[in-house]
Every structure is written in C-alpha cells, then in structure tokens.
CSV table of C-alpha atoms in Angstrom, one decimal:
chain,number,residue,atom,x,y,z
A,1,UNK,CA,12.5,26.8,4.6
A,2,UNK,CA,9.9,23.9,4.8
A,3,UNK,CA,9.8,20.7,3.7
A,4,UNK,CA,7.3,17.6,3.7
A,5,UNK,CA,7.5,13.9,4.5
A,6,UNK,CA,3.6,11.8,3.1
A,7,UNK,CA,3.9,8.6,4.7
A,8,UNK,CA,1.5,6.0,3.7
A,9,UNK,CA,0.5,3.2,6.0
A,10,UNK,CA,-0.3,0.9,3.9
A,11,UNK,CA,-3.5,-0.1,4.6
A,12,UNK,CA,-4.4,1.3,7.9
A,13,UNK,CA,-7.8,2.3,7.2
A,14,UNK,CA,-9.9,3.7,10.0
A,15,UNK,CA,-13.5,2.5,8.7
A,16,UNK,CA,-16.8,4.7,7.7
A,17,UNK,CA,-16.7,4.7,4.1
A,18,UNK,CA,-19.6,5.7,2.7
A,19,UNK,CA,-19.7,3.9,-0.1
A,20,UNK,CA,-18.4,0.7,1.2
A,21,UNK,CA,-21.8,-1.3,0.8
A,22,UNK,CA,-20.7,-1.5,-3.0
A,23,UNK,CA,-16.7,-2.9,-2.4
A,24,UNK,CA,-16.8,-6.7,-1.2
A,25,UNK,CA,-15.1,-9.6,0.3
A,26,UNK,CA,-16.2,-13.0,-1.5
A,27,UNK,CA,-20.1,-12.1,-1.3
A,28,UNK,CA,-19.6,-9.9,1.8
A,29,UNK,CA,-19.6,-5.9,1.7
A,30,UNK,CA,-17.7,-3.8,3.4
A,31,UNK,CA,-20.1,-2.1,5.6
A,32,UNK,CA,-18.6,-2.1,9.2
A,33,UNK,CA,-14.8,-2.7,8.4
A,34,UNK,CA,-12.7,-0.8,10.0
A,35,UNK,CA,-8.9,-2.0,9.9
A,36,UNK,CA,-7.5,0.3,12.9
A,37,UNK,CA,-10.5,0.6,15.2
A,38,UNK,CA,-11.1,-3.4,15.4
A,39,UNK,CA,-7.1,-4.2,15.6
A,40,UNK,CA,-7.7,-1.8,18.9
A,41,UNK,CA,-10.8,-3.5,20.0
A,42,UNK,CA,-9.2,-7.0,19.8
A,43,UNK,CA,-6.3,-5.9,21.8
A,44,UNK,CA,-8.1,-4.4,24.4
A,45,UNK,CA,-9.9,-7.7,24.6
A,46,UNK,CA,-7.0,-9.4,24.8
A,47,UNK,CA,-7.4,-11.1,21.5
A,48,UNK,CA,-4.4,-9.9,19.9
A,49,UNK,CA,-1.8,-11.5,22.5
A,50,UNK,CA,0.8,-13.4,19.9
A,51,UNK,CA,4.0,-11.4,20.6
A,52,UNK,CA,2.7,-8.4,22.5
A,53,UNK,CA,0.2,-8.0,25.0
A,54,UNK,CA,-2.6,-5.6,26.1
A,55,UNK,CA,-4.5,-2.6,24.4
A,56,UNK,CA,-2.7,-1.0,21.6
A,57,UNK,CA,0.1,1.3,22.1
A,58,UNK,CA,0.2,3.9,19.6
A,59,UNK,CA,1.0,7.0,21.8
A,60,UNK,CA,2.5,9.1,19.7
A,61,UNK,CA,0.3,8.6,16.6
A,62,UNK,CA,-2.6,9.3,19.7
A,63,UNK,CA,-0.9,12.5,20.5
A,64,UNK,CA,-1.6,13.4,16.5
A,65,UNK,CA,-4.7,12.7,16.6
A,66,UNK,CA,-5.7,9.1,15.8
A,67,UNK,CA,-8.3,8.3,18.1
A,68,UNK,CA,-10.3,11.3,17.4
A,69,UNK,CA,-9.9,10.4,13.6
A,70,UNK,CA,-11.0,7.1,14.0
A,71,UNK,CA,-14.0,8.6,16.0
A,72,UNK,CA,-14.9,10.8,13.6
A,73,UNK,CA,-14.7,9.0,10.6
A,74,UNK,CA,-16.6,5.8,11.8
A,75,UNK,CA,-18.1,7.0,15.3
A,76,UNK,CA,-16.2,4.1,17.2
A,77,UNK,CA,-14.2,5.9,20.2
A,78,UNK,CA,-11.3,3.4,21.4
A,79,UNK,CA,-10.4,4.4,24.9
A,80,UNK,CA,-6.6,3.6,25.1
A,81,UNK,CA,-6.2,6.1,21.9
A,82,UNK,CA,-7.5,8.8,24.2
A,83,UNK,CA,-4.4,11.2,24.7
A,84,UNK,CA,-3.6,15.0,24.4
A,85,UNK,CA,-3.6,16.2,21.0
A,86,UNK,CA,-0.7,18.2,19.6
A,87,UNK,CA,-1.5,17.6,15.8
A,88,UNK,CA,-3.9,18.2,13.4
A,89,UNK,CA,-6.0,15.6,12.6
A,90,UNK,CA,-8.5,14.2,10.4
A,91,UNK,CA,-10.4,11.7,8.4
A,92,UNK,CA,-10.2,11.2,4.5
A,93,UNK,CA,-12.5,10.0,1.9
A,94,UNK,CA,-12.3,8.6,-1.8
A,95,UNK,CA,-14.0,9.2,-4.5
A,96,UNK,CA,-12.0,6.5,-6.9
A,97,UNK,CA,-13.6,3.3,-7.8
A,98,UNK,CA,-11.0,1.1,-6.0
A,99,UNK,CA,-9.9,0.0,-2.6
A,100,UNK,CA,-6.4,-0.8,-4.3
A,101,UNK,CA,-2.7,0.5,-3.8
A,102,UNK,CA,-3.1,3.0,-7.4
A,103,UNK,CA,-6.6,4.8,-6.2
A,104,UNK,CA,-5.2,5.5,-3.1
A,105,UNK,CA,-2.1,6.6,-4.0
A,106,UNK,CA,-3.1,8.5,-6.6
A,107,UNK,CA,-5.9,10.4,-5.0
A,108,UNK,CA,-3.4,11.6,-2.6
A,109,UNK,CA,-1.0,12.6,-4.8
A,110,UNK,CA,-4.0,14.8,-6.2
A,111,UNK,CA,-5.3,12.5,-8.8
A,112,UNK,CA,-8.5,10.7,-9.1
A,113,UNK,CA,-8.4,7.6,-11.2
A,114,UNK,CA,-10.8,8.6,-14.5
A,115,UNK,CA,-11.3,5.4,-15.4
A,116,UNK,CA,-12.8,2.1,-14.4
A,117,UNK,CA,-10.1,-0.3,-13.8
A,118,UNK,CA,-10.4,-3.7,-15.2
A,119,UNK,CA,-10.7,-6.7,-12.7
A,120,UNK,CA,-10.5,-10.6,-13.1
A,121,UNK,CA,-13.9,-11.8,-11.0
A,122,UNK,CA,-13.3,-15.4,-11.6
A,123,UNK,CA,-12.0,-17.0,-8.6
A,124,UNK,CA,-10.8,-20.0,-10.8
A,125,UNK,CA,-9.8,-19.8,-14.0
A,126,UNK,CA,-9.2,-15.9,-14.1
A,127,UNK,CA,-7.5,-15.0,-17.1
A,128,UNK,CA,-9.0,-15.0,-20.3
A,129,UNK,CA,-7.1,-17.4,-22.4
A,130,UNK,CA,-5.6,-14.9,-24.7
A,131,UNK,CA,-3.9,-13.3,-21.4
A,132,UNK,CA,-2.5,-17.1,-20.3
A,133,UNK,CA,-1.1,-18.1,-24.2
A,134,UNK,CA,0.7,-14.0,-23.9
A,135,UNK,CA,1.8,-15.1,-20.6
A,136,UNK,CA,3.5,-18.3,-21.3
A,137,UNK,CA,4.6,-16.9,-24.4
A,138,UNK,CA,6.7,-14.5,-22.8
A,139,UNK,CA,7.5,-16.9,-20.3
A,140,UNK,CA,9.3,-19.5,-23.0
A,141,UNK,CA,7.0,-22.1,-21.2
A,142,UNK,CA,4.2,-24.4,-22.4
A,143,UNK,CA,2.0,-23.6,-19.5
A,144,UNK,CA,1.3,-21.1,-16.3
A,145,UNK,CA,0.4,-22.3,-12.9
A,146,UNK,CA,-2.6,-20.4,-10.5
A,147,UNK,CA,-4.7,-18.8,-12.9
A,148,UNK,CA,-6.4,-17.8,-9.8
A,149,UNK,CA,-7.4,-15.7,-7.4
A,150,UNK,CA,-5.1,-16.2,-3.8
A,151,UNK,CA,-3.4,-14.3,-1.2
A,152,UNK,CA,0.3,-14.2,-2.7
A,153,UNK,CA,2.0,-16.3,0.2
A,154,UNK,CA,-0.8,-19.0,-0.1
A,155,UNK,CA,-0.3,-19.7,-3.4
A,156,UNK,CA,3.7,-20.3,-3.3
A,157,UNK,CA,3.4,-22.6,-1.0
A,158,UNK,CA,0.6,-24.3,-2.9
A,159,UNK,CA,2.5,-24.6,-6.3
A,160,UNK,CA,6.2,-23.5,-5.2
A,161,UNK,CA,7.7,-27.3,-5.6
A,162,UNK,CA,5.9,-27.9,-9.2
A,163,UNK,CA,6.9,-24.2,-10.6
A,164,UNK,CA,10.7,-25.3,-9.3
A,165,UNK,CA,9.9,-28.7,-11.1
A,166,UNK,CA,8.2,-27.7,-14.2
A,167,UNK,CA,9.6,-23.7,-14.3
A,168,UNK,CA,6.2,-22.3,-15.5
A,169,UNK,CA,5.4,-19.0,-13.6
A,170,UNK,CA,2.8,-18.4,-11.0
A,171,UNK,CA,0.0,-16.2,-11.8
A,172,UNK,CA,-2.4,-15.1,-10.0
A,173,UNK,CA,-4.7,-12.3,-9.0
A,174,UNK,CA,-7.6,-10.6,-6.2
A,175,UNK,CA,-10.1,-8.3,-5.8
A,176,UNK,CA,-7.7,-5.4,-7.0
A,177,UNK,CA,-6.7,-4.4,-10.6
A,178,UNK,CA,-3.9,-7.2,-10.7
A,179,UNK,CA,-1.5,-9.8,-12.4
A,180,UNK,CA,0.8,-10.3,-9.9
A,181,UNK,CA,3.1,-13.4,-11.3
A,182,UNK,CA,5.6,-15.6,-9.0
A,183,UNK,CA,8.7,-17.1,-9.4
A,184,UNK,CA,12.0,-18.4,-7.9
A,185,UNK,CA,14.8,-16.3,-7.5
A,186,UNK,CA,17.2,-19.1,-8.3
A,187,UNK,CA,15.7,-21.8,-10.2
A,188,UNK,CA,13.5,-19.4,-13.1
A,189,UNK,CA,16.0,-16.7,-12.3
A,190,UNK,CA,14.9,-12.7,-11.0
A,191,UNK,CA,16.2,-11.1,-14.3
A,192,UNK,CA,13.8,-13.4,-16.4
A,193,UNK,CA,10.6,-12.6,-13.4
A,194,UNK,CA,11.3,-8.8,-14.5
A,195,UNK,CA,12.0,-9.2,-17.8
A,196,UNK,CA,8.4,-11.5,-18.3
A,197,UNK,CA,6.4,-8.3,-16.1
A,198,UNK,CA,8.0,-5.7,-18.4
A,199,UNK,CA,6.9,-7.4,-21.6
A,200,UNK,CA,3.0,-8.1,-19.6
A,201,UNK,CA,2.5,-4.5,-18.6
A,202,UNK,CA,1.4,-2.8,-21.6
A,203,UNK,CA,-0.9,-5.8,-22.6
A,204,UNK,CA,-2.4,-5.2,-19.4
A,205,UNK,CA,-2.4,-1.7,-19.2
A,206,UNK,CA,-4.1,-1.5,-22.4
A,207,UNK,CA,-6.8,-3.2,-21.0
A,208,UNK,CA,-6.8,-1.5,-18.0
A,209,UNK,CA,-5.6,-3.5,-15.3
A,210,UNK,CA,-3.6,-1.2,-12.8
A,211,UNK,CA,-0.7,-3.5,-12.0
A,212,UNK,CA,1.6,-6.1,-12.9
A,213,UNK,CA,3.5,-7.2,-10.0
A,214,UNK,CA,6.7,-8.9,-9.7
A,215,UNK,CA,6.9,-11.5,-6.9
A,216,UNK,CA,10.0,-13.1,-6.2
A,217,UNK,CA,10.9,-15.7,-3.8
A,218,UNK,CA,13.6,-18.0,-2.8
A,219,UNK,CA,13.5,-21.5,-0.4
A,220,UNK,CA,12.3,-25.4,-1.1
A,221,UNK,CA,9.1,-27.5,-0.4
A,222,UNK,CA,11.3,-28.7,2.6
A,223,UNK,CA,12.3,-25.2,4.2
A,224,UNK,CA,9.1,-23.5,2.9
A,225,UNK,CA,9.0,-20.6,0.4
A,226,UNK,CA,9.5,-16.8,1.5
A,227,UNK,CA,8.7,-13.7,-0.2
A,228,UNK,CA,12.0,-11.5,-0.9
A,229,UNK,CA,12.1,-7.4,-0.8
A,230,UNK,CA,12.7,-7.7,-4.9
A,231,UNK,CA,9.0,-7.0,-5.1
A,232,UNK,CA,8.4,-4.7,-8.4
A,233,UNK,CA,5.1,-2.9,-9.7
A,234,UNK,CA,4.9,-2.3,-13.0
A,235,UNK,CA,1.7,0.3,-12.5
A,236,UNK,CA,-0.1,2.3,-15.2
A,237,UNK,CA,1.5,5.7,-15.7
A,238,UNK,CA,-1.1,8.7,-14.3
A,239,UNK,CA,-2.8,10.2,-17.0
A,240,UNK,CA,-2.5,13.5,-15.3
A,241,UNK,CA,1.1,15.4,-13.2
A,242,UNK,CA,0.9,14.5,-9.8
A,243,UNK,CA,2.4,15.9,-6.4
A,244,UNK,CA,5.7,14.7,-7.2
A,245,UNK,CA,5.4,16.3,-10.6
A,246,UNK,CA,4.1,19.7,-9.3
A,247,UNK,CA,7.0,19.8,-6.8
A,248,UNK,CA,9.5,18.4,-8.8
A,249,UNK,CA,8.7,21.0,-12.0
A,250,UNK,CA,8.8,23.9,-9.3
A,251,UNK,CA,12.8,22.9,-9.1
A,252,UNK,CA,12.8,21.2,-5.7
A,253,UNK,CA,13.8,17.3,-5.2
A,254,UNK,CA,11.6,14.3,-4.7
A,255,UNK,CA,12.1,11.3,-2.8
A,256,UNK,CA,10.4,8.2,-2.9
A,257,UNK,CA,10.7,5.5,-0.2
A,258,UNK,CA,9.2,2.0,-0.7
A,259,UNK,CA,7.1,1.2,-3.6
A,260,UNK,CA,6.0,5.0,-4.0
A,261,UNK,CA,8.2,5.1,-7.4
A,262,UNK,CA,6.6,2.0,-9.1
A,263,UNK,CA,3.1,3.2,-7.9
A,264,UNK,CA,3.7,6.2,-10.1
A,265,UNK,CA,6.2,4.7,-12.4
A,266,UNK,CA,8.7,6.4,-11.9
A,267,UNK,CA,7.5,9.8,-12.8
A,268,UNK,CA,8.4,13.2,-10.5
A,269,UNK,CA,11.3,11.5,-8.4
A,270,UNK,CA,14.9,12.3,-8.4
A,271,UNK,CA,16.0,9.1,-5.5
A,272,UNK,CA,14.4,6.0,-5.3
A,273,UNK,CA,15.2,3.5,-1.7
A,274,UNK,CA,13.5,0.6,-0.8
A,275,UNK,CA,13.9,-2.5,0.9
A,276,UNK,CA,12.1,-4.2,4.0
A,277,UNK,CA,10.0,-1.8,6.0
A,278,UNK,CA,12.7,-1.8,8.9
A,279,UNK,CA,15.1,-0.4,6.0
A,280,UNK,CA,12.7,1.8,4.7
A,281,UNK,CA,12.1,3.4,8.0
A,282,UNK,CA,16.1,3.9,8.1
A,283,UNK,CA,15.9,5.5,4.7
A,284,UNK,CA,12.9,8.0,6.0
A,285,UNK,CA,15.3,8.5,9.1
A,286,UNK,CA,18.0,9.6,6.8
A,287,UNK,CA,16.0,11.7,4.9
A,288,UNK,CA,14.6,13.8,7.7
A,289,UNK,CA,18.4,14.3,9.1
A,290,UNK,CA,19.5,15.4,4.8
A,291,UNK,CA,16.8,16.2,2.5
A,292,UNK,CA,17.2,20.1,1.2
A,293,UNK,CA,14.7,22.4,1.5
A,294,UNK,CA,11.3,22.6,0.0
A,295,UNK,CA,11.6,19.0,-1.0
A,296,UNK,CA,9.0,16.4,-0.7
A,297,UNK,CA,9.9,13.0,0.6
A,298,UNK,CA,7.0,10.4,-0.2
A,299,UNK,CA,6.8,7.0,1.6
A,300,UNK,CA,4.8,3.6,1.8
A,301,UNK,CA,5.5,1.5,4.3
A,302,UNK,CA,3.7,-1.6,2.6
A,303,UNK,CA,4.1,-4.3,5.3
A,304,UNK,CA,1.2,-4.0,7.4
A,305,UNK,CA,-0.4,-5.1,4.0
A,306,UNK,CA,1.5,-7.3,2.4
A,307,UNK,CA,2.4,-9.1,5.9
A,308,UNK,CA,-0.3,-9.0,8.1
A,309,UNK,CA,-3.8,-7.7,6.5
A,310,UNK,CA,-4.2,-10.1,4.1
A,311,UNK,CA,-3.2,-12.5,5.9
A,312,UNK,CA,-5.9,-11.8,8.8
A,313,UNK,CA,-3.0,-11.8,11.5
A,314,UNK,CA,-4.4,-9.3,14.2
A,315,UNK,CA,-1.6,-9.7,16.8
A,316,UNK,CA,1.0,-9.1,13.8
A,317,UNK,CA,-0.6,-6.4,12.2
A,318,UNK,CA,-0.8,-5.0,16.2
A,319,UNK,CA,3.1,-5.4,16.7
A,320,UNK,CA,3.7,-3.6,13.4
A,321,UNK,CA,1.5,-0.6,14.5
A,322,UNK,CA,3.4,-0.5,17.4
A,323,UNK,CA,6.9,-0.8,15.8
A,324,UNK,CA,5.9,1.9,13.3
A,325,UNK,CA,4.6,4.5,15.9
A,326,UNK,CA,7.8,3.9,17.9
A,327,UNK,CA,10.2,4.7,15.3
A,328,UNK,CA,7.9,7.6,14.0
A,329,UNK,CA,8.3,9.1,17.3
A,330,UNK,CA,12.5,8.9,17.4
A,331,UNK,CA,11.8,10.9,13.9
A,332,UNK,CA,9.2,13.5,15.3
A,333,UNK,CA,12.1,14.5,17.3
A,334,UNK,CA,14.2,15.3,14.5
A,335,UNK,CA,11.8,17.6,12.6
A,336,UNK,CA,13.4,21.1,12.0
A,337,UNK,CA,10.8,24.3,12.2
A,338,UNK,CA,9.2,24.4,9.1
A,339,UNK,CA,8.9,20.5,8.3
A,340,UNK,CA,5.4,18.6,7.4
A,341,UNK,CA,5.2,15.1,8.0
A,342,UNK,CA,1.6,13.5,7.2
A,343,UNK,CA,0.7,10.4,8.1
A,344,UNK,CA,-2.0,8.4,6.0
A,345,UNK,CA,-3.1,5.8,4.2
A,346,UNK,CA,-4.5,3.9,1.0
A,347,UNK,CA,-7.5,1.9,1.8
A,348,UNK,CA,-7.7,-0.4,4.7
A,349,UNK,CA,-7.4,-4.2,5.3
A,350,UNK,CA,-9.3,-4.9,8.5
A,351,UNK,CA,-7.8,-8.5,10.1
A,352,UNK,CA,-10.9,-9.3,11.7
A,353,UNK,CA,-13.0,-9.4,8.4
A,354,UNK,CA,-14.4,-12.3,6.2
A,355,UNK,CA,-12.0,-12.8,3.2
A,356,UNK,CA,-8.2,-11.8,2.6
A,357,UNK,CA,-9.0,-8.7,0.1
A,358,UNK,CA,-8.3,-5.1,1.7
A,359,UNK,CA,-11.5,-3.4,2.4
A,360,UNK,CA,-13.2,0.0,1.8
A,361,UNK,CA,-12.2,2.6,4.2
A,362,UNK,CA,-11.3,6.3,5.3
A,363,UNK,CA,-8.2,7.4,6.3
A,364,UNK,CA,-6.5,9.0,9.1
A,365,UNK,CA,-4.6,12.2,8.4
A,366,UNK,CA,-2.2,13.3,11.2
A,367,UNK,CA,-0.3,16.0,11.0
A,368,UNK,CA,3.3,16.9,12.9
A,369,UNK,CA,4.4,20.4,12.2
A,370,UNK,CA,1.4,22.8,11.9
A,371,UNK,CA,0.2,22.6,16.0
A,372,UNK,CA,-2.7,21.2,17.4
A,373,UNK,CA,-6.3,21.7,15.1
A,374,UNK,CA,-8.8,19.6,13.2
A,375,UNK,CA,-9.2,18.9,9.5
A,376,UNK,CA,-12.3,17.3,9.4
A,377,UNK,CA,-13.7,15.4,6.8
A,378,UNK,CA,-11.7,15.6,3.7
A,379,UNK,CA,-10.8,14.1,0.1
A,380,UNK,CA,-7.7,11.9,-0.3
A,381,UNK,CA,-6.9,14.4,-3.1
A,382,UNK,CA,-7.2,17.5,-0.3
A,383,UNK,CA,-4.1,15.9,1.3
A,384,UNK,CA,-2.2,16.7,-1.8
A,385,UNK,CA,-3.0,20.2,-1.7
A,386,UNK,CA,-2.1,20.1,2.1
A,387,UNK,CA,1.2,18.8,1.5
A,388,UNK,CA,1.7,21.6,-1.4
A,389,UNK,CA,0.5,24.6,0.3
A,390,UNK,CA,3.0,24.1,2.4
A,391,UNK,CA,6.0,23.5,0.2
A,392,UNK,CA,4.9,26.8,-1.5
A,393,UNK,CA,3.8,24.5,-5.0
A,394,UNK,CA,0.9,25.6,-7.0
A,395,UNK,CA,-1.9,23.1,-7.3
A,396,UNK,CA,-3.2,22.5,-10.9
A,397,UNK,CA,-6.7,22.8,-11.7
C-alpha cells in the first residue's frame, strides 16, 4: 500500500519567478535570484571553498531531476547537475503574496493564503507602540530591546549582554510576516520565552501577522550567544483543511518532522519530532523504515535557512546541500514499492544576493517512486494534489 514522505528544503529555491520584480531586498528586487543555480555557479568557480571544495555535489538529487528543474524554471543549465534522470521532475510556482515559511507551506499543502499578510516596513522602530507596551506587558518588563528589523543571530549578539543585564526581551522582525522575540534560556528562563509568544499570538494574528516566533538562546558576551533547537512558531491557524487534514480525516496517520507542526499549528498530525536538522534527518530515517501504510510523513529541514541563507554563507549553505543529498540517498534505498517521497521547497534565499531577506523563487519538485518523467511547470498547490493522488485522498474543491 503506498505511502508519501514531502520534504521541504527550506529555502532552496531554484530562481524564475515571475513575479519577483514586486518581492525585494532593502530597495533591490528579486529579479535574477536564484538560491540553487548561483550556490552551483560559485562552486564551480571555486568561490564556495570554506569546508568543501569544487562544483557542487548533489548526485542523487541530479539523478531526480534537479538540474533540468533548475533549467527550466530559470533557463540557467549548470553543468555538474547534468546526470541520468530516474525521477520525475519539475518546477513550481506561487501564487501567495509572500516569499515566507506560511505561503509556501501552505500552498503546498493545498492552500493559498487569502489574505494579505501584515508586515512591519520600518527598519527601525518597527512596532507600532501599542504592539511594544503589549509586549513588555506580557513580558513583566518596563521596556523591549530591537524593535527592529535584523537577521536573528545578528541581533543577539548585538543586545545579548544588555537583555542578560536588564532581562527585557528581544524583538525583532524582516521582510516576512513576523515577531520573532529573543531571549536566554537561563537567565529570562525558556518557560517565560513561550509563555510571553503564547500570550502575543492572537494580538498578532488578529492583525494579521503570520508568525510569532520563539527564539531561545543560551551562552555570555564572553563565549558568544548560540541559537538552541527550542525554536517555536506560533503561526496562524489555516483558514481552510489542508493535506494533513485530508489525509488525516480519510483515517490514515500524519507525521510531521521539524517545524511542519507549528507551521500548521498543530492541525492534521498525530506525531510531532524535531530537533537539529541532523536529528531530523534521523527522525525521517525512522519513519521510512516504520510509518504504516497510506500515511503521509511531512518534513522541513529548516537549516539551510535559518543557518546559512540569511546569513549569505555560500560555502555553508553548499556543505548543507551536500549533507542533505547524501543522507537522502541512504533513505532512497529504503523506499518500499509503493512509497512517494517529494522533494521541495518554500521560497528561496539566494547567498549571493544583496540583503539577508529570502527571496522570490520557484521550486524544484523531484520525485522518487513514480519512474523517470517530467512535470513541468506547476502550482505549489499541484504538489498537494500530487502527494494525495497517490495516498488514494480526495482533494477538496
């Protein structure tokens, strides 16, 4: 009996969006940006050299396709992606108003967002000061620190001593829909980080900001600061059932692996695992060798992101590709007859453009499991319907 594995690559875009003269970094647009293609071109240039070497080395994602994805979806061929193809393959567009983790995700669970989310444009001074009084209010402080826009390990490191010294929370925000708010493990306590996100997210959601995101960290001004995996989303719940909640209802069991759960808030899964992307990809592992028939397993492997993207670290954000296709290919080995596994992503976060915001991209859509052909050009929301087809689920009008 089948089952499916959706893995999301968090941010592994593969350029061409049509519409990506209207996303921007700073004053920049998007136009040209492609995450996967230009990680490939500056390793084949030998520009990406910090802890590997020489042109990217993705073969198995290559066998699925990649390289003629990335070809058709932006027109840029990348020679050392040329390989045989036994999957099916293809490029993916959206049609939500957002190059953040929620559109994505919720396209390809079947779902375009309806609304316009709500943003914070001002660089400085980004919450309105309603928002900052609610925030330090729940906080049990007289102040908040940030109240700006900044890449999430940037600003730690920027105010981590004074919120250790003072104890007011870190806020902060980007491009995306999103309060994401900071604090010490130890010295505010992880309970109280939660606990002060929890009491944010309806406020927020209201207004229609997409996210509120919990981001822990432990360490001193003398050690440096680091980012733990207690990461938590508090997202808006989807107006509308999703692929988890068509499969789920049918009677068959959901997994979600990574972030996937907060993303959707917890609706249509029976398991939740997360952890470190190395863990995750243990968990996925796992799951491939014991989930039952006809269930869906749906993953994000967020580190790419989180790690490397925003941080415009090409050589990292290299090595990670090339950790990730090696332990997908241990797993494509383990598939039983019958099994799905999809490889995708959410938007993209090219490392060699201006800014630190992700940018507006396709996707790739590889397939393992239905023998070598070629998708095309779809809609993020057509990979739900892949994914269901196959499990036998009917897809809602």
């Amino acid at each position: 009996m089948a089952r499916a594995f959706l893995v999301v690559m968090d941010s592994v875009g593969i350029g061409g969006a049509p519409d990506a003269d209207t996303f921007f970094n700073g004053r920049v647009p998007d136009t040209g940006a492609n995450t996967l293609g230009h990680i490939a071109q500056a390793c084949a240039e030998g520009r990406a050299e910090d802890g590997r070497s020489g042109p990217l080395n993705v073969p198995y994602m290559a066998s699925l396709g990649l390289g003629p994805a990335i070809e058709l979806a932006s027109g840029l061929h990348i020679a050392s992606l040329d390989a045989t193809v036994s999957g099916t393959w293809g490029a993916a567009t959206e049609i939500s108003r957002g190059k953040d983790t929620p559109s994505g995700h919720w396209e390809l669970a079947g779902l375009p967002v309806p609304w316009e989310w709500h943003y914070f444009p001002d660089v400085s001074k980004s919450f309105p000061p309603a928002l900052v009084a609610q925030l330090a209010a729940f906080a049990g402080t007289d102040e908040i620190l940030g109240n700006c826009h900044a890449p999430g390990t940037a600003i730690i490191e920027e105010f981590g001593a004074q919120h250790i010294k003072t104890g007011f929370p870190i806020c902060y925000t980007s491009a995306d829909s999103v309060l994401q708010i900071a604090a010490h493990e130890e010295s505010f306590g992880l309970q109280r980080l939660l606990d002060l996100c929890e009491n944010m997210a309806p406020i927020a959601h209201e207004m229609k900001v997409g996210r509120v995101i919990a981001r822990p960290f432990i360490g001193d001004a003398q050690s440096g600061f680091t980012r733990t995996t207690n990461r938590r989303d508090f997202a808006i719940k989807p107006p509308a059932p999703v692929l988890s909640n068509w499969v789920q209802d049918s009677g068959a069991r959901v997994y979600a692996v990574g972030k996937i759960g907060d993303i959707f808030s917890m609706t249509g899964f029976d398991e939740v695992r997360k952890g470190s992307d190395e863990t995750l990809m243990g968990h996925l592992g796992d799951l491939v060798e014991s989930a039952e028939d006809g269930s869906l397993t749906f993953a994000n492997f967020v580190e790419f992101d989180s790690l490397y993207g925003h941080r415009r670290d090409v050589s990292g954000y290299a090595r990670a590709l090339e950790w990730f296709d090696a332990e997908i290919g241990k797993l494509l080995g383990q598939l039983r007859d019958g099994d799905l596994l999809v490889l995708t992503a959410d938007h993209g976060n090219d490392p060699t453009w201006v800014g630190t915001d992700h940018t507006r991209e396709r996707a790739p859509v590889l397939v393992a499991g239905q023998g070598a052909g070629r998708l095309g050009q779809i809609g993020f929301r057509d990979v739900a319907g892949l994914v269901a087809r196959h499990l036998g689920v009917a897809v809602p009008d």
